[in-house]
Amino acid sequence: MTFRLKQLFQELGKFCFHGRRSTLTTEDIDSALIALNIPPIYGFNNSDFVPFRYAAGGGSEIYFRGDKEVELNDIIKQPLPKIPADPQLKVHWLAINGSQPAVPENPLPCSVTEQQMSVVNDKTSTSTAKLPSGRNVRHLPVKTKPIVYHELSVEQQMYFKEITEACVGGDENRRAEALTSLSCDTGLYQLLPRLSIFILEGVRVNTCTMNLALLIYIMRMVRALLDNHSLSLDKYLHELLPAVMTCILSHQLCLKPETDNHWALRDFAARLLASISHQFHTTNNNLQTRIISSLKEGLASESLATLYGAIVALCEFGPNIFQSVVVPSLDSIQTIVKTPQSFKKEAIACDHIKDLLIKHIVRFKISNSLNVEINFFPNEIAKSLAALQSSNKTANPRGGNLTKSVPNAPNVMKKIVVIHGNNSEHSQQPPNEVNSSEPNQVAHNTSFGMHSYVKLN
């Protein structure tokens, strides 16, 4: 039925166009029906009662719909309606120092749904166009959409300048305030195009200059924008995703990969990538499949840093992705890790890859998420499992369930290297000794706001 109607309307449009008219007529309908070999309709009949009454007088005939007669006694006997509530007033702040406070009584500047459904203004301008030569030349109206420029007010430009300088500056207090503003402010949707370009260009430039500190600060900006529930980042994923994946898969992110803790940045960016995939994946954009396809290419990379980034990102997607993507490549990864390396940074990378895989394999085994046998360093995995079970028994002698949080194995955390950054300068803090008698102790990098990587010997 839908196809036939569509076909009929297409024929109607043809007859109307060739008749040089903009309004359909009944003759167009008859001509379209004849062209489709359908008998034209000359009238209609209806077996149901048509609720119209006939009246004639004064030389005219009228068909009208009769009104229902209502008894006055029925109206009098009806119960009275409820008395409406008395009007009440409630006071709230409309503006404080020129800014609208985020209270439930005040409307949001623009909701997420309105941002997703926003389109270019439908105002059209009419211009003229000429038909090709050989036909009658006449002017036709052409509808065009005007160019819309995204202009910012002076206050928004000042805010953008202050927020970007604070996020990548050296003052940690200003940075914390700026990130809080990015994660809570409800009026940032007009600045999202500028912020996404700033993040993309910042990652591109600082990857070339290998400025690890600024890359970490920019990833914290991405985290703050993701935490802001009043923003819709769907239209800016094509700029945010390349920036995040660059921090995961880049073969070198710092000037001194032997000492600088670029592994923490890769871990943090991997968690961001998994969060973006979980938040914005739909059956239409197929985002998770495309991300995993890109990460699978990193498993075949010759760069050990890229291999580490691909593994840590795939592990963040859960045990099913780990089993289907990473487990088939464990044999080749084990061969790479066991191969003696001639450079120090490659040897350190092999240690990190080995420790990362052992940690996640142990975690998935504890939660019974793996359905296949894994022969990746079985002795080390068995020792880690035994140490974990003994630590759980010591911490919970009653036999409670402690498998929800899997601490690192005891007596293996030796030292941690933390990199502090200030724009383009790097400084190395002396290694912090971690108490090996506390297996649940976790080191934090307070200046970067993320977990620092702990080297396992």
Tab-separated table of C-alpha atoms in Angstrom:
chain	number	residue	atom	x	y	z
A	1	MET	CA	0.000	0.000	0.000
A	2	THR	CA	2.788	2.431	0.877
A	3	PHE	CA	4.607	1.680	-2.361
A	4	ARG	CA	1.470	2.272	-4.447
A	5	LEU	CA	0.789	5.596	-2.745
A	6	LYS	CA	4.410	6.677	-3.247
A	7	GLN	CA	4.195	5.707	-6.925
A	8	LEU	CA	0.937	7.630	-7.318
A	9	PHE	CA	2.359	10.780	-5.732
A	10	GLN	CA	5.441	10.608	-7.942
A	11	GLU	CA	3.193	10.564	-10.995
A	12	LEU	CA	1.165	13.435	-9.551
A	13	GLY	CA	4.345	15.473	-9.189
A	14	LYS	CA	5.286	14.805	-12.809
A	15	PHE	CA	1.940	16.007	-14.173
A	16	CYS	CA	2.032	19.063	-11.926
A	17	PHE	CA	5.604	19.909	-13.001
A	18	HIS	CA	4.917	19.518	-16.708
A	19	GLY	CA	1.808	21.629	-16.296
A	20	ARG	CA	4.027	24.366	-14.830
A	21	ARG	CA	1.910	24.563	-11.702
A	22	SER	CA	2.820	24.486	-8.027
A	23	THR	CA	-0.558	23.193	-6.786
A	24	LEU	CA	-2.072	19.785	-7.446
A	25	THR	CA	-5.480	19.598	-9.059
A	26	THR	CA	-8.079	16.869	-9.447
A	27	GLU	CA	-7.136	16.557	-13.129
A	28	ASP	CA	-3.604	15.606	-12.056
A	29	ILE	CA	-5.021	12.792	-9.924
A	30	ASP	CA	-7.152	11.480	-12.772
A	31	SER	CA	-4.216	11.661	-15.218
A	32	ALA	CA	-1.909	9.858	-12.783
A	33	LEU	CA	-4.452	7.073	-12.231
A	34	ILE	CA	-4.890	6.636	-15.996
A	35	ALA	CA	-1.092	6.546	-16.484
A	36	LEU	CA	-0.846	3.760	-13.894
A	37	ASN	CA	-3.707	1.789	-15.519
A	38	ILE	CA	-5.948	2.389	-12.533
A	39	PRO	CA	-9.582	3.329	-13.155
A	40	PRO	CA	-10.218	6.936	-12.113
A	41	ILE	CA	-12.516	7.638	-9.172
A	42	TYR	CA	-15.714	9.463	-10.073
A	43	GLY	CA	-17.306	9.445	-6.617
A	44	PHE	CA	-17.515	7.550	-3.350
A	45	ASN	CA	-20.077	5.754	-1.271
A	46	ASN	CA	-20.171	4.924	2.411
A	47	SER	CA	-22.257	2.270	4.088
A	48	ASP	CA	-21.884	3.905	7.508
A	49	PHE	CA	-24.142	6.648	8.785
A	50	VAL	CA	-22.938	10.125	7.800
A	51	PRO	CA	-23.732	12.489	10.705
A	52	PHE	CA	-24.974	15.402	8.585
A	53	ARG	CA	-28.424	16.928	8.525
A	54	TYR	CA	-30.077	18.640	5.578
A	55	ALA	CA	-31.717	22.002	5.726
A	56	ALA	CA	-33.063	24.134	2.916
A	57	GLY	CA	-34.622	27.561	2.791
A	58	GLY	CA	-34.276	30.864	1.094
A	59	GLY	CA	-33.146	29.260	-2.106
A	60	SER	CA	-30.070	27.541	-0.561
A	61	GLU	CA	-29.293	24.068	0.728
A	62	ILE	CA	-27.157	23.467	3.816
A	63	TYR	CA	-25.692	20.279	5.266
A	64	PHE	CA	-24.712	20.601	8.898
A	65	ARG	CA	-23.767	18.399	11.807
A	66	GLY	CA	-26.424	18.243	14.459
A	67	ASP	CA	-25.712	19.123	18.076
A	68	LYS	CA	-26.540	16.752	20.882
A	69	GLU	CA	-29.421	17.839	23.060
A	70	VAL	CA	-28.618	17.911	26.773
A	71	GLU	CA	-31.179	17.976	29.551
A	72	LEU	CA	-30.862	20.908	31.934
A	73	ASN	CA	-31.722	18.716	34.930
A	74	ASP	CA	-28.727	16.477	34.189
A	75	ILE	CA	-26.434	19.475	34.253
A	76	ILE	CA	-27.871	20.704	37.550
A	77	LYS	CA	-27.484	17.281	39.199
A	78	GLN	CA	-23.804	16.947	38.249
A	79	PRO	CA	-21.358	17.279	41.198
A	80	LEU	CA	-19.472	20.536	41.451
A	81	PRO	CA	-15.792	20.533	40.415
A	82	LYS	CA	-13.063	20.679	43.011
A	83	ILE	CA	-12.070	24.060	44.315
A	84	PRO	CA	-8.699	25.051	42.825
A	85	ALA	CA	-5.764	25.419	45.178
A	86	ASP	CA	-4.793	28.850	46.399
A	87	PRO	CA	-1.933	30.484	44.514
A	88	GLN	CA	1.412	30.356	46.290
A	89	LEU	CA	4.724	32.091	45.699
A	90	LYS	CA	8.206	30.611	45.976
A	91	VAL	CA	11.327	32.752	45.921
A	92	HIS	CA	14.575	31.697	44.235
A	93	TRP	CA	17.625	33.412	42.811
A	94	LEU	CA	17.245	34.319	39.153
A	95	ALA	CA	20.772	35.712	38.785
A	96	ILE	CA	23.747	36.231	41.072
A	97	ASN	CA	26.371	38.737	39.967
A	98	GLY	CA	25.102	38.561	36.423
A	99	SER	CA	25.147	34.750	36.138
A	100	GLN	CA	22.226	32.363	36.378
A	101	PRO	CA	22.636	29.863	39.224
A	102	ALA	CA	22.113	26.173	38.471
A	103	VAL	CA	19.002	25.595	40.609
A	104	PRO	CA	16.046	23.389	39.607
A	105	GLU	CA	13.751	26.421	39.240
A	106	ASN	CA	15.949	28.009	36.550
A	107	PRO	CA	15.867	26.414	33.075
A	108	LEU	CA	19.048	25.112	31.511
A	109	PRO	CA	20.541	27.287	28.767
A	110	CYS	CA	20.091	24.418	26.320
A	111	SER	CA	19.240	20.809	27.102
A	112	VAL	CA	21.095	17.824	25.646
A	113	THR	CA	18.086	16.901	23.500
A	114	GLU	CA	17.928	20.368	22.002
A	115	GLN	CA	21.641	20.209	21.208
A	116	GLN	CA	21.222	16.881	19.423
A	117	MET	CA	18.209	18.105	17.451
A	118	SER	CA	19.687	21.523	16.640
A	119	VAL	CA	20.009	22.246	12.961
A	120	VAL	CA	20.990	25.183	10.836
A	121	ASN	CA	18.400	27.969	10.709
A	122	ASP	CA	15.784	27.209	8.109
A	123	LYS	CA	15.595	30.780	6.849
A	124	THR	CA	15.930	30.655	3.117
A	125	SER	CA	16.910	33.265	0.632
A	126	THR	CA	15.452	33.335	-2.841
A	127	SER	CA	17.689	33.742	-5.868
A	128	THR	CA	17.132	33.279	-9.566
A	129	ALA	CA	18.451	30.640	-11.935
A	130	LYS	CA	18.195	30.314	-15.703
A	131	LEU	CA	17.254	27.207	-17.611
A	132	PRO	CA	19.749	25.725	-20.107
A	133	SER	CA	19.838	27.081	-23.613
A	134	GLY	CA	17.367	25.617	-26.066
A	135	ARG	CA	14.460	25.939	-23.638
A	136	ASN	CA	12.287	28.808	-22.627
A	137	VAL	CA	14.345	30.962	-20.263
A	138	ARG	CA	12.547	31.881	-17.089
A	139	HIS	CA	13.461	32.562	-13.474
A	140	LEU	CA	13.002	29.828	-10.876
A	141	PRO	CA	13.179	30.311	-7.092
A	142	VAL	CA	16.150	28.510	-5.504
A	143	LYS	CA	16.233	27.873	-1.777
A	144	THR	CA	19.639	28.178	-0.144
A	145	LYS	CA	20.674	27.926	3.497
A	146	PRO	CA	22.604	30.898	4.819
A	147	ILE	CA	26.075	30.483	6.276
A	148	VAL	CA	25.899	30.494	10.069
A	149	TYR	CA	28.947	31.782	11.900
A	150	HIS	CA	29.540	30.527	15.442
A	151	GLU	CA	30.439	33.768	17.140
A	152	LEU	CA	31.347	34.035	20.806
A	153	SER	CA	30.655	36.950	23.054
A	154	VAL	CA	33.481	38.823	24.733
A	155	GLU	CA	32.743	37.075	28.035
A	156	GLN	CA	32.857	33.642	26.372
A	157	GLN	CA	36.161	34.473	24.680
A	158	MET	CA	37.639	35.542	28.019
A	159	TYR	CA	36.315	32.371	29.667
A	160	PHE	CA	37.798	30.195	26.921
A	161	LYS	CA	41.178	31.887	27.277
A	162	GLU	CA	41.203	31.573	31.068
A	163	ILE	CA	39.981	27.968	31.118
A	164	THR	CA	42.552	26.744	28.574
A	165	GLU	CA	45.439	28.584	30.230
A	166	ALA	CA	44.457	27.206	33.631
A	167	CYS	CA	44.115	23.613	32.374
A	168	VAL	CA	47.617	23.504	30.852
A	169	GLY	CA	49.312	25.959	33.204
A	170	GLY	CA	51.573	25.289	36.150
A	171	ASP	CA	49.201	26.274	38.977
A	172	GLU	CA	47.570	23.122	40.302
A	173	ASN	CA	44.878	25.014	42.237
A	174	ARG	CA	43.758	26.919	39.129
A	175	ARG	CA	43.820	23.683	37.151
A	176	ALA	CA	41.562	21.974	39.691
A	177	GLU	CA	39.100	24.879	39.556
A	178	ALA	CA	39.127	24.877	35.737
A	179	LEU	CA	38.479	21.130	35.539
A	180	THR	CA	35.651	21.475	38.059
A	181	SER	CA	34.112	24.186	35.894
A	182	LEU	CA	34.378	22.015	32.782
A	183	SER	CA	32.703	19.095	34.530
A	184	CYS	CA	29.865	21.076	36.169
A	185	ASP	CA	29.107	24.188	34.098
A	186	THR	CA	25.848	23.884	32.136
A	187	GLY	CA	26.530	26.649	29.602
A	188	LEU	CA	29.521	25.253	27.715
A	189	TYR	CA	27.751	23.924	24.624
A	190	GLN	CA	28.695	27.006	22.581
A	191	LEU	CA	32.365	26.497	23.492
A	192	LEU	CA	32.455	22.790	22.613
A	193	PRO	CA	33.695	23.320	19.011
A	194	ARG	CA	36.598	25.439	20.273
A	195	LEU	CA	37.406	23.081	23.151
A	196	SER	CA	37.434	20.002	20.909
A	197	ILE	CA	39.754	21.717	18.405
A	198	PHE	CA	41.983	22.851	21.276
A	199	ILE	CA	42.225	19.260	22.545
A	200	LEU	CA	42.942	17.813	19.099
A	201	GLU	CA	45.582	20.403	18.192
A	202	GLY	CA	47.093	20.247	21.674
A	203	VAL	CA	47.602	16.496	21.424
A	204	ARG	CA	49.020	16.795	17.898
A	205	VAL	CA	51.554	19.494	18.826
A	206	ASN	CA	52.613	18.012	22.170
A	207	THR	CA	52.977	14.552	20.663
A	208	CYS	CA	55.459	16.000	18.178
A	209	THR	CA	57.318	17.875	20.937
A	210	MET	CA	56.945	14.895	23.327
A	211	ASN	CA	55.622	17.005	26.185
A	212	LEU	CA	54.235	14.361	28.524
A	213	ALA	CA	52.877	16.734	31.159
A	214	LEU	CA	50.709	18.732	28.756
A	215	LEU	CA	49.344	15.546	27.204
A	216	ILE	CA	48.212	14.426	30.658
A	217	TYR	CA	46.606	17.790	31.344
A	218	ILE	CA	44.709	17.644	28.039
A	219	MET	CA	43.423	14.146	28.793
A	220	ARG	CA	42.140	15.450	32.109
A	221	MET	CA	40.183	18.058	30.129
A	222	VAL	CA	38.582	15.247	28.124
A	223	ARG	CA	37.684	13.468	31.365
A	224	ALA	CA	36.065	16.631	32.735
A	225	LEU	CA	33.976	17.126	29.580
A	226	LEU	CA	32.790	13.511	29.738
A	227	ASP	CA	31.709	14.022	33.347
A	228	ASN	CA	29.536	16.988	32.372
A	229	HIS	CA	26.075	15.459	31.885
A	230	SER	CA	24.600	18.653	30.416
A	231	LEU	CA	26.818	18.403	27.297
A	232	SER	CA	26.354	16.222	24.245
A	233	LEU	CA	29.697	15.214	22.726
A	234	ASP	CA	28.255	13.135	19.860
A	235	LYS	CA	29.124	15.756	17.235
A	236	TYR	CA	32.727	16.083	18.436
A	237	LEU	CA	33.804	12.427	18.716
A	238	HIS	CA	35.628	12.725	15.371
A	239	GLU	CA	38.020	15.144	17.108
A	240	LEU	CA	38.159	13.670	20.620
A	241	LEU	CA	38.674	10.014	19.670
A	242	PRO	CA	41.842	10.598	17.556
A	243	ALA	CA	43.321	12.631	20.424
A	244	VAL	CA	42.637	9.906	22.990
A	245	MET	CA	43.846	7.064	20.741
A	246	THR	CA	47.028	9.005	19.939
A	247	CYS	CA	47.874	9.082	23.650
A	248	ILE	CA	47.311	5.311	23.756
A	249	LEU	CA	49.034	4.068	20.598
A	250	SER	CA	51.771	6.635	19.941
A	251	HIS	CA	55.179	4.951	19.829
A	252	GLN	CA	56.815	7.707	21.931
A	253	LEU	CA	55.160	10.314	24.157
A	254	CYS	CA	58.105	11.698	26.123
A	255	LEU	CA	61.750	12.606	25.694
A	256	LYS	CA	63.057	10.000	28.169
A	257	PRO	CA	60.961	6.840	27.874
A	258	GLU	CA	63.417	4.971	30.132
A	259	THR	CA	62.559	7.125	33.159
A	260	ASP	CA	59.405	9.106	32.346
A	261	ASN	CA	56.148	7.486	33.415
A	262	HIS	CA	54.282	7.619	30.111
A	263	TRP	CA	52.627	4.310	31.014
A	264	ALA	CA	50.294	6.164	33.397
A	265	LEU	CA	49.099	8.365	30.523
A	266	ARG	CA	48.373	5.314	28.363
A	267	ASP	CA	46.428	3.680	31.218
A	268	PHE	CA	44.389	6.827	31.825
A	269	ALA	CA	43.664	7.352	28.124
A	270	ALA	CA	42.606	3.694	27.825
A	271	ARG	CA	40.034	4.180	30.582
A	272	LEU	CA	38.804	7.300	28.794
A	273	LEU	CA	38.453	5.369	25.534
A	274	ALA	CA	36.424	2.617	27.202
A	275	SER	CA	34.204	5.226	28.852
A	276	ILE	CA	33.575	7.008	25.524
A	277	SER	CA	32.733	3.712	23.823
A	278	HIS	CA	30.348	2.696	26.610
A	279	GLN	CA	28.629	6.106	26.629
A	280	PHE	CA	28.237	6.784	22.900
A	281	HIS	CA	28.099	3.338	21.256
A	282	THR	CA	24.882	2.654	19.342
A	283	THR	CA	23.825	0.166	16.705
A	284	ASN	CA	23.907	2.951	14.124
A	285	ASN	CA	27.431	4.324	14.598
A	286	ASN	CA	28.963	0.921	15.530
A	287	LEU	CA	31.553	2.821	17.561
A	288	GLN	CA	32.921	-0.001	19.717
A	289	THR	CA	33.583	-2.282	16.743
A	290	ARG	CA	35.492	0.447	14.927
A	291	ILE	CA	37.589	1.241	18.011
A	292	ILE	CA	38.465	-2.417	18.600
A	293	SER	CA	39.381	-2.799	14.932
A	294	SER	CA	41.878	0.057	15.285
A	295	LEU	CA	43.290	-1.413	18.495
A	296	LYS	CA	43.763	-4.817	16.832
A	297	GLU	CA	46.125	-3.158	14.372
A	298	GLY	CA	48.182	-1.993	17.346
A	299	LEU	CA	48.676	-5.613	18.453
A	300	ALA	CA	50.665	-6.220	15.261
A	301	SER	CA	52.851	-3.129	15.713
A	302	GLU	CA	56.614	-3.416	16.013
A	303	SER	CA	56.681	-0.679	18.643
A	304	LEU	CA	56.472	-2.137	22.147
A	305	ALA	CA	54.918	1.052	23.524
A	306	THR	CA	52.152	0.839	20.926
A	307	LEU	CA	51.671	-2.838	21.763
A	308	TYR	CA	51.304	-1.959	25.441
A	309	GLY	CA	48.751	0.744	24.640
A	310	ALA	CA	46.669	-1.600	22.492
A	311	ILE	CA	46.684	-4.297	25.190
A	312	VAL	CA	45.748	-1.978	28.062
A	313	ALA	CA	42.914	-0.447	26.001
A	314	LEU	CA	41.511	-3.842	24.993
A	315	CYS	CA	41.661	-5.020	28.599
A	316	GLU	CA	39.469	-2.078	29.616
A	317	PHE	CA	36.682	-3.384	27.372
A	318	GLY	CA	36.154	-6.426	29.578
A	319	PRO	CA	36.899	-10.157	29.596
A	320	ASN	CA	34.914	-10.982	26.442
A	321	ILE	CA	36.966	-8.643	24.247
A	322	PHE	CA	40.139	-9.783	25.995
A	323	GLN	CA	39.350	-13.429	25.293
A	324	SER	CA	38.374	-12.902	21.648
A	325	VAL	CA	41.078	-10.396	20.639
A	326	VAL	CA	44.065	-10.546	22.999
A	327	VAL	CA	44.172	-14.245	23.932
A	328	PRO	CA	44.821	-15.456	20.323
A	329	SER	CA	47.882	-13.168	20.205
A	330	LEU	CA	49.357	-14.218	23.570
A	331	ASP	CA	51.812	-16.679	22.023
A	332	SER	CA	53.396	-14.058	19.782
A	333	ILE	CA	53.398	-11.517	22.637
A	334	GLN	CA	55.097	-14.038	24.932
A	335	THR	CA	57.766	-14.616	22.286
A	336	ILE	CA	58.404	-10.869	22.058
A	337	VAL	CA	58.589	-10.479	25.827
A	338	LYS	CA	61.027	-13.390	26.244
A	339	THR	CA	63.326	-12.109	23.505
A	340	PRO	CA	66.374	-10.308	25.000
A	341	GLN	CA	66.304	-6.598	24.159
A	342	SER	CA	69.400	-4.581	23.350
A	343	PHE	CA	68.004	-1.231	24.540
A	344	LYS	CA	66.926	-0.353	28.052
A	345	LYS	CA	63.615	1.247	27.065
A	346	GLU	CA	62.589	-1.877	25.149
A	347	ALA	CA	63.433	-4.090	28.115
A	348	ILE	CA	61.346	-1.857	30.376
A	349	ALA	CA	58.473	-2.024	27.878
A	350	CYS	CA	58.626	-5.826	27.863
A	351	ASP	CA	58.422	-5.868	31.661
A	352	HIS	CA	55.402	-3.570	31.613
A	353	ILE	CA	53.631	-5.705	28.995
A	354	LYS	CA	54.301	-8.864	30.962
A	355	ASP	CA	53.123	-7.375	34.271
A	356	LEU	CA	50.034	-5.872	32.637
A	357	LEU	CA	48.918	-9.153	31.085
A	358	ILE	CA	49.578	-11.137	34.261
A	359	LYS	CA	47.558	-8.639	36.302
A	360	HIS	CA	44.523	-8.786	34.012
A	361	ILE	CA	44.694	-12.553	33.507
A	362	VAL	CA	44.706	-13.019	37.281
A	363	ARG	CA	41.812	-10.577	37.632
A	364	PHE	CA	39.728	-12.361	34.997
A	365	LYS	CA	40.547	-15.776	36.436
A	366	ILE	CA	39.485	-14.691	39.917
A	367	SER	CA	36.127	-13.526	38.544
A	368	ASN	CA	35.758	-16.719	36.427
A	369	SER	CA	35.433	-14.657	33.248
A	370	LEU	CA	37.817	-16.657	31.057
A	371	ASN	CA	36.638	-19.889	29.436
A	372	VAL	CA	39.939	-20.885	27.801
A	373	GLU	CA	43.267	-22.150	29.033
A	374	ILE	CA	46.088	-19.592	28.939
A	375	ASN	CA	49.769	-20.602	28.786
A	376	PHE	CA	51.193	-17.106	29.237
A	377	PHE	CA	53.906	-17.364	31.920
A	378	PRO	CA	51.968	-20.007	33.894
A	379	ASN	CA	54.408	-20.031	36.823
A	380	GLU	CA	54.094	-16.286	37.455
A	381	ILE	CA	50.295	-16.449	37.155
A	382	ALA	CA	50.140	-19.369	39.601
A	383	LYS	CA	52.323	-17.481	42.104
A	384	SER	CA	50.161	-14.364	41.795
A	385	LEU	CA	46.973	-16.394	42.293
A	386	ALA	CA	48.398	-18.150	45.349
A	387	ALA	CA	49.638	-14.890	46.835
A	388	LEU	CA	46.271	-13.279	46.208
A	389	GLN	CA	44.348	-16.125	47.813
A	390	SER	CA	46.619	-16.105	50.859
A	391	SER	CA	46.252	-12.325	51.210
A	392	ASN	CA	42.454	-12.668	50.980
A	393	LYS	CA	42.457	-15.307	53.710
A	394	THR	CA	44.647	-13.111	55.902
A	395	ALA	CA	42.510	-10.046	55.338
A	396	ASN	CA	39.197	-11.927	55.751
A	397	PRO	CA	39.616	-15.049	57.906
A	398	ARG	CA	35.840	-15.664	57.915
A	399	GLY	CA	35.936	-16.449	54.226
A	400	GLY	CA	34.114	-13.383	52.860
A	401	ASN	CA	34.101	-12.496	49.200
A	402	LEU	CA	37.017	-10.184	48.402
A	403	THR	CA	37.234	-10.897	44.700
A	404	LYS	CA	35.576	-7.665	43.667
A	405	SER	CA	38.801	-5.710	44.103
A	406	VAL	CA	41.946	-7.549	43.102
A	407	PRO	CA	45.070	-6.059	44.692
A	408	ASN	CA	48.530	-6.602	43.310
A	409	ALA	CA	50.532	-9.554	44.521
A	410	PRO	CA	52.600	-8.856	47.684
A	411	ASN	CA	56.366	-8.375	47.745
A	412	VAL	CA	56.483	-7.280	44.112
A	413	MET	CA	55.986	-3.498	44.326
A	414	LYS	CA	59.430	-1.959	44.521
A	415	LYS	CA	59.453	1.580	43.221
A	416	ILE	CA	57.430	4.124	41.316
A	417	VAL	CA	58.641	6.941	39.092
A	418	VAL	CA	56.450	10.041	38.957
A	419	ILE	CA	56.870	12.778	36.351
A	420	HIS	CA	55.815	16.316	37.178
A	421	GLY	CA	55.365	18.811	34.383
A	422	ASN	CA	55.055	22.554	34.015
A	423	ASN	CA	54.191	23.501	30.416
A	424	SER	CA	57.368	22.413	28.595
A	425	GLU	CA	59.655	21.449	31.506
A	426	HIS	CA	59.928	18.027	33.133
A	427	SER	CA	61.400	17.158	36.470
A	428	GLN	CA	61.905	13.726	37.966
A	429	GLN	CA	60.950	13.052	41.527
A	430	PRO	CA	63.115	10.561	43.460
A	431	PRO	CA	61.586	7.081	43.585
A	432	ASN	CA	59.161	6.498	46.446
A	433	GLU	CA	59.670	3.294	48.366
A	434	VAL	CA	56.454	1.315	48.692
A	435	ASN	CA	55.973	-0.814	51.783
A	436	SER	CA	55.988	-4.391	50.523
A	437	SER	CA	54.254	-5.638	53.665
A	438	GLU	CA	51.024	-3.943	52.571
A	439	PRO	CA	49.833	-5.680	49.391
A	440	ASN	CA	46.764	-3.454	49.056
A	441	GLN	CA	48.735	-0.209	49.019
A	442	VAL	CA	48.197	1.781	45.830
A	443	ALA	CA	50.331	4.762	44.832
A	444	HIS	CA	48.655	7.877	43.458
A	445	ASN	CA	50.069	10.648	41.329
A	446	THR	CA	48.313	13.625	42.934
A	447	SER	CA	49.631	16.196	40.459
A	448	PHE	CA	48.120	14.346	37.494
A	449	GLY	CA	44.944	13.147	39.184
A	450	MET	CA	45.339	9.517	38.076
A	451	HIS	CA	46.876	6.238	39.260
A	452	SER	CA	50.559	5.979	38.535
A	453	TYR	CA	51.975	2.776	37.168
A	454	VAL	CA	53.694	0.464	39.644
A	455	LYS	CA	56.545	-1.568	38.239
A	456	LEU	CA	56.419	-5.241	39.138
A	457	ASN	CA	59.731	-7.074	39.401
